mmCIF file of C-alpha atoms in Angstrom:
data_model
loop_
_atom_site.group_PDB
_atom_site.id
_atom_site.type_symbol
_atom_site.label_atom_id
_atom_site.label_comp_id
_atom_site.label_asym_id
_atom_site.label_seq_id
_atom_site.Cartn_x
_atom_site.Cartn_y
_atom_site.Cartn_z
ATOM 1 C CA UNK M 4 -13.471 28.866 -87.310
ATOM 2 C CA UNK M 5 -15.405 28.192 -84.097
ATOM 3 C CA UNK M 6 -18.579 28.108 -86.330
ATOM 4 C CA UNK M 7 -17.050 25.565 -88.619
ATOM 5 C CA UNK M 8 -16.142 23.336 -85.703
ATOM 6 C CA UNK M 9 -19.552 23.688 -84.043
ATOM 7 C CA UNK M 10 -21.205 22.864 -87.513
ATOM 8 C CA UNK M 11 -18.899 19.717 -87.860
ATOM 9 C CA UNK M 12 -19.795 18.671 -84.426
ATOM 10 C CA UNK M 13 -23.499 18.990 -85.118
ATOM 11 C CA UNK M 14 -23.302 17.043 -88.485
ATOM 12 C CA UNK M 15 -21.502 14.306 -86.349
ATOM 13 C CA UNK M 16 -24.324 14.199 -83.829
ATOM 14 C CA UNK M 17 -26.897 14.364 -86.687
ATOM 15 C CA UNK M 18 -25.147 11.211 -88.344
ATOM 16 C CA UNK M 19 -25.190 9.540 -84.901
ATOM 17 C CA UNK M 20 -28.945 10.222 -84.374
ATOM 18 C CA UNK M 21 -29.980 9.143 -87.873
ATOM 19 C CA UNK M 22 -28.596 5.824 -87.358
ATOM 20 C CA UNK M 23 -29.862 5.531 -83.717
ATOM 21 C CA UNK M 24 -26.534 3.723 -83.032
ATOM 22 C CA UNK M 25 -24.945 5.891 -80.198
ATOM 23 C CA UNK M 26 -21.190 4.884 -80.218
ATOM 24 C CA UNK M 27 -17.883 6.447 -80.608
ATOM 25 C CA UNK M 28 -16.991 4.936 -83.915
ATOM 26 C CA UNK M 29 -20.349 6.101 -85.296
ATOM 27 C CA UNK M 30 -19.523 9.563 -84.108
ATOM 28 C CA UNK M 31 -16.063 9.477 -85.710
ATOM 29 C CA UNK M 32 -17.531 8.464 -89.093
ATOM 30 C CA UNK M 33 -20.131 11.397 -88.710
ATOM 31 C CA UNK M 34 -17.348 13.773 -88.075
ATOM 32 C CA UNK M 35 -15.294 12.829 -91.006
ATOM 33 C CA UNK M 36 -18.192 12.909 -93.210
ATOM 34 C CA UNK M 37 -19.047 16.397 -91.974
ATOM 35 C CA UNK M 38 -15.301 17.362 -92.655
ATOM 36 C CA UNK M 39 -15.619 16.240 -96.232
ATOM 37 C CA UNK M 40 -18.993 18.177 -96.623
ATOM 38 C CA UNK M 41 -17.363 21.304 -95.034
ATOM 39 C CA UNK M 42 -14.275 21.075 -97.264
ATOM 40 C CA UNK M 43 -16.467 20.507 -100.349
ATOM 41 C CA UNK M 44 -18.526 23.699 -99.482
ATOM 42 C CA UNK M 45 -15.453 25.869 -98.297
ATOM 43 C CA UNK M 46 -16.461 28.776 -100.615
ATOM 44 C CA UNK M 47 -19.448 29.434 -98.424
ATOM 45 C CA UNK M 48 -17.336 30.440 -95.348
ATOM 46 C CA UNK M 49 -15.967 33.739 -94.930
ATOM 47 C CA UNK M 50 -12.807 32.650 -92.874
ATOM 48 C CA UNK M 51 -10.283 29.875 -93.536
ATOM 49 C CA UNK M 52 -11.004 26.245 -93.159
ATOM 50 C CA UNK M 53 -10.369 25.216 -89.570
ATOM 51 C CA UNK M 54 -8.545 22.250 -90.552
ATOM 52 C CA UNK M 55 -5.882 24.544 -92.089
ATOM 53 C CA UNK M 56 -5.264 26.129 -88.863
ATOM 54 C CA UNK M 57 -5.099 22.643 -87.070
ATOM 55 C CA UNK M 58 -2.407 21.977 -89.514
ATOM 56 C CA UNK M 59 -0.499 25.191 -88.870
ATOM 57 C CA UNK M 60 -0.586 24.376 -85.166
ATOM 58 C CA UNK M 61 0.856 20.939 -85.809
ATOM 59 C CA UNK M 62 3.639 22.653 -87.966
ATOM 60 C CA UNK M 63 4.426 25.073 -85.152
ATOM 61 C CA UNK M 64 4.723 22.241 -82.801
ATOM 62 C CA UNK M 65 7.119 20.304 -85.080
ATOM 63 C CA UNK M 66 9.114 23.483 -85.581
ATOM 64 C CA UNK M 67 9.317 24.147 -81.954
ATOM 65 C CA UNK M 68 10.642 20.617 -81.168
ATOM 66 C CA UNK M 69 13.224 20.909 -83.908
ATOM 67 C CA UNK M 70 14.526 24.292 -82.672
ATOM 68 C CA UNK M 71 14.532 23.043 -79.103
ATOM 69 C CA UNK M 72 16.974 20.220 -80.136
ATOM 70 C CA UNK M 73 19.206 22.369 -82.353
ATOM 71 C CA UNK M 74 19.406 25.201 -79.789
ATOM 72 C CA UNK M 75 20.197 22.842 -76.999
ATOM 73 C CA UNK M 76 23.020 21.373 -79.036
ATOM 74 C CA UNK M 77 24.486 24.791 -79.644
ATOM 75 C CA UNK M 78 24.249 25.741 -75.907
ATOM 76 C CA UNK M 79 26.083 22.329 -75.118
ATOM 77 C CA UNK M 80 28.831 23.276 -77.449
ATOM 78 C CA UNK M 81 29.276 26.665 -75.740
ATOM 79 C CA UNK M 82 29.308 24.950 -72.373
ATOM 80 C CA UNK M 83 31.923 22.298 -73.135
ATOM 81 C CA UNK M 84 34.182 24.471 -74.969
ATOM 82 C CA UNK M 85 37.482 24.951 -72.883
ATOM 83 C CA UNK M 86 37.426 28.889 -73.527
ATOM 84 C CA UNK M 87 34.360 30.703 -72.568
ATOM 85 C CA UNK M 88 33.947 33.188 -75.310
ATOM 86 C CA UNK M 89 30.495 34.670 -74.329
ATOM 87 C CA UNK M 90 29.309 38.196 -74.975
ATOM 88 C CA UNK M 91 25.884 38.362 -73.067
ATOM 89 C CA UNK M 92 23.463 41.260 -74.123
ATOM 90 C CA UNK M 93 19.991 42.624 -73.712
ATOM 91 C CA UNK M 94 18.386 43.653 -77.150
ATOM 92 C CA UNK M 95 14.912 44.994 -78.110
ATOM 93 C CA UNK M 96 12.734 42.914 -80.455
ATOM 94 C CA UNK M 97 9.741 44.727 -81.972
ATOM 95 C CA UNK M 98 7.027 42.118 -82.611
ATOM 96 C CA UNK M 99 4.097 42.365 -85.204
ATOM 97 C CA UNK M 100 1.851 40.290 -82.847
ATOM 98 C CA UNK M 101 -1.097 42.032 -81.098
ATOM 99 C CA UNK M 102 -3.124 39.384 -79.266
ATOM 100 C CA UNK M 103 -2.363 38.531 -75.541
ATOM 101 C CA UNK M 104 -2.120 34.725 -76.549
ATOM 102 C CA UNK M 105 0.100 35.325 -79.336
ATOM 103 C CA UNK M 106 2.655 37.451 -77.252
ATOM 104 C CA UNK M 107 2.538 34.763 -74.455
ATOM 105 C CA UNK M 108 3.219 31.998 -76.842
ATOM 106 C CA UNK M 109 5.976 33.797 -78.683
ATOM 107 C CA UNK M 110 7.767 34.670 -75.318
ATOM 108 C CA UNK M 111 7.448 31.059 -74.189
ATOM 109 C CA UNK M 112 8.838 29.785 -77.274
ATOM 110 C CA UNK M 113 11.658 32.107 -77.292
ATOM 111 C CA UNK M 114 12.411 31.317 -73.608
ATOM 112 C CA UNK M 115 12.247 27.676 -74.118
ATOM 113 C CA UNK M 116 14.758 27.582 -76.963
ATOM 114 C CA UNK M 117 18.155 27.960 -74.985
ATOM 115 C CA UNK M 118 20.318 31.185 -75.528
ATOM 116 C CA UNK M 119 17.649 33.527 -75.354
ATOM 117 C CA UNK M 120 15.282 34.494 -72.511
ATOM 118 C CA UNK M 121 12.379 37.033 -72.565
ATOM 119 C CA UNK M 122 12.880 39.348 -69.560
ATOM 120 C CA UNK M 123 10.201 41.988 -70.013
ATOM 121 C CA UNK M 124 7.347 42.989 -72.336
ATOM 122 C CA UNK M 125 7.012 46.626 -72.970
ATOM 123 C CA UNK M 126 4.093 48.450 -71.641
ATOM 124 C CA UNK M 127 2.404 48.888 -75.111
ATOM 125 C CA UNK M 128 3.023 45.318 -75.729
ATOM 126 C CA UNK M 129 4.834 46.351 -78.947
ATOM 127 C CA UNK M 130 8.312 44.960 -78.259
ATOM 128 C CA UNK M 131 10.004 42.280 -76.239
ATOM 129 C CA UNK M 132 13.232 42.734 -74.223
ATOM 130 C CA UNK M 133 15.449 39.572 -74.832
ATOM 131 C CA UNK M 134 18.547 38.567 -73.073
ATOM 132 C CA UNK M 135 20.885 36.645 -75.331
ATOM 133 C CA UNK M 136 23.836 34.458 -74.322
ATOM 134 C CA UNK M 137 26.065 35.425 -77.362
ATOM 135 C CA UNK M 138 25.708 38.845 -78.695
ATOM 136 C CA UNK M 139 27.995 38.138 -81.645
ATOM 137 C CA UNK M 140 25.008 37.329 -83.918
ATOM 138 C CA UNK M 141 22.187 39.328 -82.750
ATOM 139 C CA UNK M 142 20.964 40.160 -86.131
ATOM 140 C CA UNK M 143 20.944 36.454 -86.904
ATOM 141 C CA UNK M 144 18.912 35.878 -83.844
ATOM 142 C CA UNK M 145 16.320 38.485 -84.638
ATOM 143 C CA UNK M 146 16.158 37.130 -88.284
ATOM 144 C CA UNK M 147 15.627 33.465 -87.075
ATOM 145 C CA UNK M 148 12.941 34.498 -84.432
ATOM 146 C CA UNK M 149 11.055 36.534 -87.297
ATOM 147 C CA UNK M 150 11.288 33.868 -89.873
ATOM 148 C CA UNK M 151 10.405 30.740 -87.873
ATOM 149 C CA UNK M 152 8.339 31.493 -84.680
ATOM 150 C CA UNK M 153 6.542 34.762 -85.541
ATOM 151 C CA UNK M 154 5.626 33.618 -89.080
ATOM 152 C CA UNK M 155 4.342 30.335 -87.761
ATOM 153 C CA UNK M 156 2.151 31.922 -85.101
ATOM 154 C CA UNK M 157 0.815 34.522 -87.656
ATOM 155 C CA UNK M 158 0.118 31.430 -89.800
ATOM 156 C CA UNK M 159 -2.025 30.114 -86.990
ATOM 157 C CA UNK M 160 -3.865 33.236 -86.221
ATOM 158 C CA UNK M 161 -4.661 34.435 -89.708
ATOM 159 C CA UNK M 162 -8.439 34.303 -90.346
ATOM 160 C CA UNK Q 10 5.619 52.335 -62.439
ATOM 161 C CA UNK Q 11 3.148 49.732 -63.488
ATOM 162 C CA UNK Q 12 4.627 46.979 -65.358
ATOM 163 C CA UNK Q 13 3.076 45.003 -68.280
ATOM 164 C CA UNK Q 14 2.242 41.540 -66.900
ATOM 165 C CA UNK Q 15 0.593 40.173 -70.062
ATOM 166 C CA UNK Q 16 2.525 36.731 -69.828
ATOM 167 C CA UNK Q 17 1.693 35.782 -66.214
ATOM 168 C CA UNK Q 18 -1.955 37.117 -66.564
ATOM 169 C CA UNK Q 19 -2.610 35.045 -69.604
ATOM 170 C CA UNK Q 20 -0.843 31.995 -68.419
ATOM 171 C CA UNK Q 21 -2.622 32.245 -65.058
ATOM 172 C CA UNK Q 22 -6.103 32.446 -66.835
ATOM 173 C CA UNK Q 23 -5.293 29.281 -68.643
ATOM 174 C CA UNK Q 24 -3.678 27.178 -65.870
ATOM 175 C CA UNK Q 25 -6.425 28.085 -63.409
ATOM 176 C CA UNK Q 26 -8.869 25.799 -65.269
ATOM 177 C CA UNK Q 27 -6.242 23.000 -65.312
ATOM 178 C CA UNK Q 28 -5.561 23.192 -61.617
ATOM 179 C CA UNK Q 29 -9.295 23.461 -60.757
ATOM 180 C CA UNK Q 30 -10.023 20.320 -62.922
ATOM 181 C CA UNK Q 31 -7.260 18.538 -61.219
ATOM 182 C CA UNK Q 32 -8.696 19.444 -57.750
ATOM 183 C CA UNK Q 33 -12.118 18.028 -58.739
ATOM 184 C CA UNK Q 34 -10.522 14.790 -60.030
ATOM 185 C CA UNK Q 35 -8.561 14.506 -56.759
ATOM 186 C CA UNK Q 36 -11.781 15.221 -54.688
ATOM 187 C CA UNK Q 37 -13.678 12.284 -56.483
ATOM 188 C CA UNK Q 38 -10.696 9.905 -56.618
ATOM 189 C CA UNK Q 39 -10.562 10.019 -52.817
ATOM 190 C CA UNK Q 40 -12.701 6.919 -52.075
ATOM 191 C CA UNK Q 41 -10.538 4.329 -53.686
ATOM 192 C CA UNK Q 42 -7.243 5.962 -54.393
ATOM 193 C CA UNK Q 43 -5.202 8.839 -52.613
ATOM 194 C CA UNK Q 44 -6.876 12.071 -52.513
ATOM 195 C CA UNK Q 45 -10.077 13.441 -50.893
ATOM 196 C CA UNK Q 46 -11.798 16.663 -49.616
ATOM 197 C CA UNK Q 47 -8.787 18.088 -47.885
ATOM 198 C CA UNK Q 48 -6.329 17.871 -50.605
ATOM 199 C CA UNK Q 49 -8.852 18.909 -53.141
ATOM 200 C CA UNK Q 50 -9.807 21.975 -51.044
ATOM 201 C CA UNK Q 51 -6.010 22.944 -50.817
ATOM 202 C CA UNK Q 52 -5.538 22.574 -54.561
ATOM 203 C CA UNK Q 53 -8.507 24.603 -55.511
ATOM 204 C CA UNK Q 54 -7.468 27.374 -53.066
ATOM 205 C CA UNK Q 55 -3.983 27.356 -54.570
ATOM 206 C CA UNK Q 56 -5.615 27.894 -57.958
ATOM 207 C CA UNK Q 57 -7.415 31.116 -56.665
ATOM 208 C CA UNK Q 58 -4.146 32.161 -54.957
ATOM 209 C CA UNK Q 59 -2.639 31.950 -58.571
ATOM 210 C CA UNK Q 60 -5.179 34.300 -59.853
ATOM 211 C CA UNK Q 61 -4.660 36.761 -56.842
ATOM 212 C CA UNK Q 62 -0.802 36.616 -57.501
ATOM 213 C CA UNK Q 63 -1.322 37.278 -61.314
ATOM 214 C CA UNK Q 64 -3.968 40.092 -60.953
ATOM 215 C CA UNK Q 65 -4.856 41.574 -57.553
ATOM 216 C CA UNK Q 66 -7.166 40.990 -54.673
ATOM 217 C CA UNK Q 67 -10.019 43.327 -55.752
ATOM 218 C CA UNK Q 68 -10.090 42.082 -59.321
ATOM 219 C CA UNK Q 69 -10.268 38.461 -58.064
ATOM 220 C CA UNK Q 70 -13.082 39.495 -55.685
ATOM 221 C CA UNK Q 71 -15.233 40.928 -58.441
ATOM 222 C CA UNK Q 72 -14.458 37.817 -60.600
ATOM 223 C CA UNK Q 73 -15.332 35.310 -57.744
ATOM 224 C CA UNK Q 74 -17.840 37.193 -55.674
ATOM 225 C CA UNK Q 75 -17.738 34.523 -52.921
ATOM 226 C CA UNK Q 76 -17.985 35.321 -49.090
ATOM 227 C CA UNK Q 77 -15.617 32.618 -47.762
ATOM 228 C CA UNK Q 78 -16.954 32.879 -44.274
ATOM 229 C CA UNK Q 79 -20.363 31.799 -45.564
ATOM 230 C CA UNK Q 80 -18.609 28.971 -47.415
ATOM 231 C CA UNK Q 81 -17.149 27.666 -44.249
ATOM 232 C CA UNK Q 82 -20.515 27.760 -42.425
ATOM 233 C CA UNK Q 83 -22.025 25.821 -45.490
ATOM 234 C CA UNK Q 84 -19.399 23.316 -45.298
ATOM 235 C CA UNK Q 85 -19.869 22.822 -41.544
ATOM 236 C CA UNK Q 86 -23.573 22.487 -41.943
ATOM 237 C CA UNK Q 87 -23.184 19.959 -44.720
ATOM 238 C CA UNK Q 88 -20.722 17.891 -42.876
ATOM 239 C CA UNK Q 89 -23.079 17.902 -39.645
ATOM 240 C CA UNK Q 90 -26.099 17.211 -41.528
ATOM 241 C CA UNK Q 91 -24.639 14.208 -43.116
ATOM 242 C CA UNK Q 92 -23.322 12.942 -39.938
ATOM 243 C CA UNK Q 93 -26.761 13.602 -38.079
ATOM 244 C CA UNK Q 94 -28.918 12.295 -40.772
ATOM 245 C CA UNK Q 95 -28.489 8.719 -39.583
ATOM 246 C CA UNK Q 96 -29.877 9.471 -36.126
ATOM 247 C CA UNK Q 97 -33.281 10.082 -37.674
ATOM 248 C CA UNK Q 98 -33.355 6.529 -39.060
ATOM 249 C CA UNK Q 99 -32.563 5.146 -35.708
ATOM 250 C CA UNK Q 100 -28.919 4.185 -36.641
ATOM 251 C CA UNK Q 101 -26.000 5.729 -34.527
ATOM 252 C CA UNK Q 102 -24.412 9.049 -35.289
ATOM 253 C CA UNK Q 103 -22.142 9.038 -38.326
ATOM 254 C CA UNK Q 104 -23.440 5.872 -39.931
ATOM 255 C CA UNK Q 105 -23.082 6.178 -43.751
ATOM 256 C CA UNK Q 106 -25.228 4.806 -46.399
ATOM 257 C CA UNK Q 107 -24.265 3.691 -49.882
ATOM 258 C CA UNK Q 108 -26.119 1.836 -52.703
ATOM 259 C CA UNK Q 109 -25.855 1.353 -56.428
ATOM 260 C CA UNK Q 110 -28.108 3.502 -58.683
ATOM 261 C CA UNK Q 111 -28.764 3.182 -62.411
ATOM 262 C CA UNK Q 112 -28.478 6.895 -63.507
ATOM 263 C CA UNK Q 113 -29.698 7.876 -66.938
ATOM 264 C CA UNK Q 114 -26.304 8.774 -68.525
ATOM 265 C CA UNK Q 115 -23.581 7.408 -66.262
ATOM 266 C CA UNK Q 116 -24.993 3.955 -65.906
ATOM 267 C CA UNK Q 117 -24.420 1.868 -62.845
ATOM 268 C CA UNK Q 118 -22.851 4.232 -60.273
ATOM 269 C CA UNK Q 119 -22.388 3.605 -56.495
ATOM 270 C CA UNK Q 120 -23.364 6.697 -54.542
ATOM 271 C CA UNK Q 121 -21.999 6.976 -50.951
ATOM 272 C CA UNK Q 122 -23.080 9.682 -48.298
ATOM 273 C CA UNK Q 123 -19.342 9.908 -47.347
ATOM 274 C CA UNK Q 124 -18.799 11.925 -50.553
ATOM 275 C CA UNK Q 125 -21.196 14.599 -49.099
ATOM 276 C CA UNK Q 126 -19.240 14.635 -45.771
ATOM 277 C CA UNK Q 127 -16.093 15.052 -47.977
ATOM 278 C CA UNK Q 128 -17.881 17.989 -49.880
ATOM 279 C CA UNK Q 129 -18.387 19.784 -46.455
ATOM 280 C CA UNK Q 130 -14.574 19.166 -45.582
ATOM 281 C CA UNK Q 131 -13.779 20.611 -49.200
ATOM 282 C CA UNK Q 132 -15.777 23.738 -48.733
ATOM 283 C CA UNK Q 133 -14.396 24.343 -45.200
ATOM 284 C CA UNK Q 134 -10.759 23.909 -46.317
ATOM 285 C CA UNK Q 135 -11.314 26.261 -49.313
ATOM 286 C CA UNK Q 136 -13.039 28.763 -47.222
ATOM 287 C CA UNK Q 137 -10.612 28.718 -44.344
ATOM 288 C CA UNK Q 138 -7.566 29.017 -46.564
ATOM 289 C CA UNK Q 139 -9.005 31.821 -48.667
ATOM 290 C CA UNK Q 140 -10.014 33.797 -45.471
ATOM 291 C CA UNK Q 141 -6.535 33.673 -44.031
ATOM 292 C CA UNK Q 142 -4.813 34.698 -47.350
ATOM 293 C CA UNK Q 143 -7.328 37.374 -47.890
ATOM 294 C CA UNK Q 144 -7.149 38.884 -44.459
ATOM 295 C CA UNK Q 145 -3.444 38.902 -44.411
ATOM 296 C CA UNK Q 146 -3.392 40.398 -47.934
ATOM 297 C CA UNK Q 147 -5.723 43.166 -47.333
ATOM 298 C CA UNK Q 148 -3.615 44.638 -44.449
ATOM 299 C CA UNK Q 149 -1.943 47.781 -45.687
#
């Protein structure tokens, strides 16, 4: 992945120096040409194309914004209800993620979507302890985390 | 009982660079816009304090092996030297010089000796702040 980005930058610089015209537009043209060459020769690389991962990051951001809006609306409905029917609870969520940055990202995403707060990471970093505002649908919460955020993060980190 | 601080440690590692870059930006912005050596030094010190909070004193000492007392001395020497330099050319103490230079990559840049004096202030502020925090923190 990082090798592909470096190769692409190198090709862009090469294009710039070939035409002895050192401007930003020339660099961008060289970068795009290098991207075309790298996509054409993708069978040579052991890992995935880096543009795939960039796309996965964009998809994760869009998913996060969508979830943030939906969850905020649901919390708003909880707040303005005349009768407060909350069942707060803690539960343990076993995660498949291993890297430090993945766990940090997942915890931040869970915390930023209202209704759930990560309060603790277990000592072996295998499970998160989450406080949920309404425990009537814990299974649903676990499923939604698994199928949305964790899947998207795994999609980004897959080599 | 040692807790798992994976989230704050990872976040501190990333945010440290952002705060440090912001401090450098504020340091160089000080000539025409708000900012300068004092604020830049304090922001840098706060970035190092964030690392100390996330890890601990000994780890940060091994990562950044800086003797802050020497840093204060370097800053004072730099500030005094910048102020005293004009006396050798027959001008009064603290006369600053500036001129426009054509640097190879940056093009036409205005270089001012006040920036060197500000760098001295920056080093003194970082050194003093970190010395205070370290000496208080090491007391058992």
